[in-house]
Amino acid sequence: GTKLFITGKPVFGTLIALLYKGVPIIGIIDQCVLKERWVGVTGRGTTFNGKSISLSDGKLNTTLKESMVYASSPHMFGKGYEERSWNAVCNAVKRPMYGADCYAYGLLASGYNVDLVVEADMGLYDYCALVPVVENAGGIMTDWNGNRLTLQNHLQGISRGRVVACTNPQLHREAITLLQQETKSSKRKEST
């Protein structure tokens, strides 16, 4: 969101997270220009401007071919595996979209036709606040291998800043399967 703020694009946000034993348990996305705030608290749900929200309340796309996917920028995906993985996702979805940063996760948690967010090169400060917002609204947020996004997994190099957020388990399984196919393909190419 810093680049969006610097360039005056009004979808930047302030992110605040609380971790307990390395696990994000409270997250806040504050979008001051539009006066919108999402708060996710483990065990208590997610609110949008003080009102409870839940992805189970609406119709959700359950396949990649029906889905809209967001990423902050196509340039965040490194050459090779990450770029091929992102291109595979783009080819599988209805439409890729760019440039919403943390706002895309708020829209996803609210059920506003953002079905999936796939990103790479994320720091803890980029995603820890987003995890409780998405998960406590009923969504799923993991790394590209389906691992939880925790401080430990980040520090040990397991998640590598690669993030997938989805509105529902079916879509998450399909996205993770596609991303893992690219991992296996990359390993086969490296060994030959």
mmCIF file of C-alpha atoms in Angstrom:
data_model
loop_
_atom_site.group_PDB
_atom_site.id
_atom_site.type_symbol
_atom_site.label_atom_id
_atom_site.label_comp_id
_atom_site.label_asym_id
_atom_site.label_seq_id
_atom_site.Cartn_x
_atom_site.Cartn_y
_atom_site.Cartn_z
ATOM 1 C CA GLY A 1 0.000 0.000 0.000
ATOM 2 C CA THR A 2 2.966 2.349 0.409
ATOM 3 C CA LYS A 3 3.407 2.720 -3.360
ATOM 4 C CA LEU A 4 -0.315 3.413 -3.716
ATOM 5 C CA PHE A 5 -0.135 6.063 -0.995
ATOM 6 C CA ILE A 6 2.931 7.733 -2.508
ATOM 7 C CA THR A 7 1.306 7.900 -5.950
ATOM 8 C CA GLY A 8 -2.084 9.072 -4.645
ATOM 9 C CA LYS A 9 -4.138 5.982 -5.553
ATOM 10 C CA PRO A 10 -6.871 6.015 -2.893
ATOM 11 C CA VAL A 11 -7.030 2.287 -2.099
ATOM 12 C CA PHE A 12 -4.011 2.178 0.216
ATOM 13 C CA GLY A 13 -4.592 1.046 3.763
ATOM 14 C CA THR A 14 -3.122 0.849 7.218
ATOM 15 C CA LEU A 15 -2.578 -2.681 8.509
ATOM 16 C CA ILE A 16 -2.399 -3.588 12.200
ATOM 17 C CA ALA A 17 -1.902 -7.131 13.478
ATOM 18 C CA LEU A 18 -1.573 -8.899 16.805
ATOM 19 C CA LEU A 19 0.169 -12.269 16.893
ATOM 20 C CA TYR A 20 -0.082 -14.751 19.757
ATOM 21 C CA LYS A 21 2.665 -17.373 19.850
ATOM 22 C CA GLY A 22 3.492 -16.426 16.267
ATOM 23 C CA VAL A 23 -0.072 -16.811 14.924
ATOM 24 C CA PRO A 24 -2.041 -13.772 13.660
ATOM 25 C CA ILE A 25 -5.155 -13.530 15.861
ATOM 26 C CA ILE A 26 -6.312 -9.937 15.357
ATOM 27 C CA GLY A 27 -6.121 -8.016 12.112
ATOM 28 C CA ILE A 28 -7.251 -4.564 11.048
ATOM 29 C CA ILE A 29 -7.423 -3.150 7.525
ATOM 30 C CA ASP A 30 -8.148 0.559 7.741
ATOM 31 C CA GLN A 31 -8.866 2.363 4.480
ATOM 32 C CA CYS A 32 -9.067 5.969 5.639
ATOM 33 C CA VAL A 33 -9.916 7.620 2.300
ATOM 34 C CA LEU A 34 -13.143 5.644 1.898
ATOM 35 C CA LYS A 35 -13.684 5.417 5.668
ATOM 36 C CA GLU A 36 -13.769 1.633 5.558
ATOM 37 C CA ARG A 37 -12.407 -0.677 8.245
ATOM 38 C CA TRP A 38 -12.280 -4.444 8.510
ATOM 39 C CA VAL A 39 -11.490 -6.048 11.865
ATOM 40 C CA GLY A 40 -10.929 -9.794 12.179
ATOM 41 C CA VAL A 41 -10.622 -11.416 15.612
ATOM 42 C CA THR A 42 -10.021 -15.135 16.031
ATOM 43 C CA GLY A 43 -13.099 -16.751 17.527
ATOM 44 C CA ARG A 44 -15.202 -13.589 17.165
ATOM 45 C CA GLY A 45 -15.564 -13.130 13.416
ATOM 46 C CA THR A 46 -14.887 -10.225 11.089
ATOM 47 C CA THR A 47 -16.619 -6.886 10.960
ATOM 48 C CA PHE A 48 -16.804 -4.254 8.246
ATOM 49 C CA ASN A 49 -17.411 -0.765 9.647
ATOM 50 C CA GLY A 50 -18.708 -2.367 12.854
ATOM 51 C CA LYS A 51 -21.139 -4.801 11.200
ATOM 52 C CA SER A 52 -20.521 -8.537 11.183
ATOM 53 C CA ILE A 53 -19.692 -10.039 7.776
ATOM 54 C CA SER A 54 -19.512 -13.646 6.671
ATOM 55 C CA LEU A 55 -18.704 -15.246 3.352
ATOM 56 C CA SER A 56 -21.344 -17.896 4.062
ATOM 57 C CA ASP A 57 -24.013 -15.208 3.522
ATOM 58 C CA GLY A 58 -23.564 -14.950 -0.249
ATOM 59 C CA LYS A 59 -23.139 -16.909 -3.476
ATOM 60 C CA LEU A 60 -19.496 -17.819 -3.937
ATOM 61 C CA ASN A 61 -17.687 -18.933 -7.063
ATOM 62 C CA THR A 62 -16.228 -22.367 -6.413
ATOM 63 C CA THR A 63 -14.078 -22.893 -9.511
ATOM 64 C CA LEU A 64 -11.149 -20.960 -10.907
ATOM 65 C CA LYS A 65 -12.822 -20.528 -14.310
ATOM 66 C CA GLU A 66 -15.640 -18.491 -12.665
ATOM 67 C CA SER A 67 -13.319 -16.471 -10.450
ATOM 68 C CA MET A 68 -11.807 -13.002 -10.355
ATOM 69 C CA VAL A 69 -8.251 -12.978 -9.011
ATOM 70 C CA TYR A 70 -6.267 -10.041 -7.673
ATOM 71 C CA ALA A 71 -2.561 -9.412 -7.248
ATOM 72 C CA SER A 72 -0.920 -6.146 -6.268
ATOM 73 C CA SER A 73 1.221 -6.214 -9.419
ATOM 74 C CA PRO A 74 2.276 -8.746 -12.052
ATOM 75 C CA HIS A 75 5.836 -7.597 -11.334
ATOM 76 C CA MET A 76 5.816 -9.052 -7.808
ATOM 77 C CA PHE A 77 6.280 -12.565 -9.214
ATOM 78 C CA GLY A 78 9.926 -13.515 -9.671
ATOM 79 C CA LYS A 79 11.184 -14.926 -12.979
ATOM 80 C CA GLY A 80 10.794 -18.676 -13.303
ATOM 81 C CA TYR A 81 8.551 -20.615 -10.947
ATOM 82 C CA GLU A 82 6.605 -17.665 -9.486
ATOM 83 C CA GLU A 83 5.979 -16.069 -12.863
ATOM 84 C CA ARG A 84 4.890 -19.397 -14.427
ATOM 85 C CA SER A 85 2.613 -20.079 -11.450
ATOM 86 C CA TRP A 86 0.984 -16.649 -11.731
ATOM 87 C CA ASN A 87 0.512 -17.091 -15.487
ATOM 88 C CA ALA A 88 -1.096 -20.502 -14.899
ATOM 89 C CA VAL A 89 -3.550 -18.909 -12.453
ATOM 90 C CA CYS A 90 -4.292 -16.069 -14.905
ATOM 91 C CA ASN A 91 -5.014 -18.600 -17.648
ATOM 92 C CA ALA A 92 -7.387 -20.549 -15.379
ATOM 93 C CA VAL A 93 -9.539 -17.690 -14.042
ATOM 94 C CA LYS A 94 -12.238 -15.530 -15.547
ATOM 95 C CA ARG A 95 -10.182 -12.340 -15.116
ATOM 96 C CA PRO A 96 -7.000 -11.215 -13.349
ATOM 97 C CA MET A 97 -7.031 -7.768 -11.725
ATOM 98 C CA TYR A 98 -4.235 -5.614 -10.285
ATOM 99 C CA GLY A 99 -3.502 -2.738 -7.973
ATOM 100 C CA ALA A 100 -5.733 -3.044 -4.915
ATOM 101 C CA ASP A 101 -3.118 -4.307 -2.420
ATOM 102 C CA CYS A 102 -4.684 -4.830 1.051
ATOM 103 C CA TYR A 103 -8.036 -3.513 -0.187
ATOM 104 C CA ALA A 104 -8.477 -6.667 -2.304
ATOM 105 C CA TYR A 105 -8.428 -8.772 0.880
ATOM 106 C CA GLY A 106 -11.113 -6.603 2.462
ATOM 107 C CA LEU A 107 -13.255 -6.970 -0.635
ATOM 108 C CA LEU A 108 -12.679 -10.739 -0.600
ATOM 109 C CA ALA A 109 -13.684 -10.968 3.090
ATOM 110 C CA SER A 110 -16.837 -8.969 2.300
ATOM 111 C CA GLY A 111 -17.829 -11.190 -0.627
ATOM 112 C CA TYR A 112 -17.559 -8.395 -3.232
ATOM 113 C CA ASN A 113 -16.750 -10.578 -6.276
ATOM 114 C CA VAL A 114 -13.071 -10.907 -5.370
ATOM 115 C CA ASP A 115 -12.794 -14.668 -5.154
ATOM 116 C CA LEU A 116 -9.063 -15.146 -4.932
ATOM 117 C CA VAL A 117 -5.882 -13.187 -4.195
ATOM 118 C CA VAL A 118 -2.510 -14.673 -5.173
ATOM 119 C CA GLU A 119 0.666 -12.791 -4.290
ATOM 120 C CA ALA A 120 4.405 -13.263 -3.862
ATOM 121 C CA ASP A 121 7.208 -11.265 -2.287
ATOM 122 C CA MET A 122 5.120 -10.420 0.784
ATOM 123 C CA GLY A 123 6.587 -9.474 4.149
ATOM 124 C CA LEU A 124 5.036 -10.268 7.520
ATOM 125 C CA TYR A 125 3.900 -6.642 7.711
ATOM 126 C CA ASP A 126 2.089 -7.143 4.375
ATOM 127 C CA TYR A 127 -0.033 -10.132 5.350
ATOM 128 C CA CYS A 128 -0.316 -10.722 9.117
ATOM 129 C CA ALA A 129 -3.238 -8.305 9.521
ATOM 130 C CA LEU A 130 -5.000 -9.804 6.509
ATOM 131 C CA VAL A 131 -5.075 -13.392 7.827
ATOM 132 C CA PRO A 132 -7.573 -12.837 10.699
ATOM 133 C CA VAL A 133 -9.772 -10.605 8.509
ATOM 134 C CA VAL A 134 -10.075 -13.224 5.755
ATOM 135 C CA GLU A 135 -10.216 -16.332 7.952
ATOM 136 C CA ASN A 136 -12.735 -14.981 10.469
ATOM 137 C CA ALA A 137 -15.052 -13.960 7.631
ATOM 138 C CA GLY A 138 -15.010 -17.626 6.549
ATOM 139 C CA GLY A 139 -12.250 -17.493 3.932
ATOM 140 C CA ILE A 140 -8.963 -19.340 3.749
ATOM 141 C CA MET A 141 -5.499 -17.816 3.642
ATOM 142 C CA THR A 142 -2.305 -19.866 3.363
ATOM 143 C CA ASP A 143 0.984 -19.970 1.539
ATOM 144 C CA TRP A 144 1.160 -21.510 -1.949
ATOM 145 C CA ASN A 145 1.612 -24.997 -0.441
ATOM 146 C CA GLY A 146 -1.376 -24.741 1.874
ATOM 147 C CA ASN A 147 0.669 -24.032 5.023
ATOM 148 C CA ARG A 148 -0.625 -21.618 7.661
ATOM 149 C CA LEU A 149 0.791 -18.112 7.565
ATOM 150 C CA THR A 150 2.636 -17.830 10.862
ATOM 151 C CA LEU A 151 5.711 -16.037 12.135
ATOM 152 C CA GLN A 152 7.512 -19.378 12.411
ATOM 153 C CA ASN A 153 6.718 -20.420 8.830
ATOM 154 C CA HIS A 154 7.888 -17.042 7.569
ATOM 155 C CA LEU A 155 11.142 -17.017 9.540
ATOM 156 C CA GLN A 156 11.940 -20.610 8.564
ATOM 157 C CA GLY A 157 11.492 -19.755 4.878
ATOM 158 C CA ILE A 158 8.516 -22.096 4.474
ATOM 159 C CA SER A 159 5.968 -19.554 3.214
ATOM 160 C CA ARG A 160 8.540 -17.409 1.354
ATOM 161 C CA GLY A 161 6.075 -14.513 1.213
ATOM 162 C CA ARG A 162 3.798 -16.403 -1.196
ATOM 163 C CA VAL A 163 0.154 -15.968 -0.241
ATOM 164 C CA VAL A 164 -3.182 -17.354 -1.427
ATOM 165 C CA ALA A 165 -6.491 -16.064 -0.069
ATOM 166 C CA CYS A 166 -9.789 -17.620 -1.180
ATOM 167 C CA THR A 167 -13.443 -17.258 -0.328
ATOM 168 C CA ASN A 168 -14.052 -20.987 0.131
ATOM 169 C CA PRO A 169 -12.351 -24.400 0.522
ATOM 170 C CA GLN A 170 -13.197 -25.684 -2.970
ATOM 171 C CA LEU A 171 -11.581 -22.723 -4.679
ATOM 172 C CA HIS A 172 -8.582 -22.909 -2.344
ATOM 173 C CA ARG A 173 -8.015 -26.603 -3.167
ATOM 174 C CA GLU A 174 -8.153 -25.852 -6.890
ATOM 175 C CA ALA A 175 -5.736 -22.900 -6.594
ATOM 176 C CA ILE A 176 -3.263 -24.815 -4.405
ATOM 177 C CA THR A 177 -3.390 -27.807 -6.756
ATOM 178 C CA LEU A 178 -2.593 -25.553 -9.720
ATOM 179 C CA LEU A 179 0.259 -23.830 -7.876
ATOM 180 C CA GLN A 180 1.684 -27.194 -6.750
ATOM 181 C CA GLN A 181 1.577 -28.488 -10.336
ATOM 182 C CA GLU A 182 3.850 -25.609 -11.274
ATOM 183 C CA THR A 183 6.182 -26.513 -8.391
ATOM 184 C CA LYS A 184 6.422 -30.115 -9.589
ATOM 185 C CA SER A 185 6.917 -28.965 -13.200
ATOM 186 C CA SER A 186 9.724 -26.613 -12.110
ATOM 187 C CA LYS A 187 11.491 -29.374 -10.157
ATOM 188 C CA ARG A 188 11.316 -31.737 -13.162
ATOM 189 C CA LYS A 189 12.806 -29.056 -15.439
ATOM 190 C CA GLU A 190 15.623 -28.345 -12.957
ATOM 191 C CA SER A 191 16.567 -32.039 -12.705
ATOM 192 C CA THR A 192 16.885 -32.538 -16.465
#
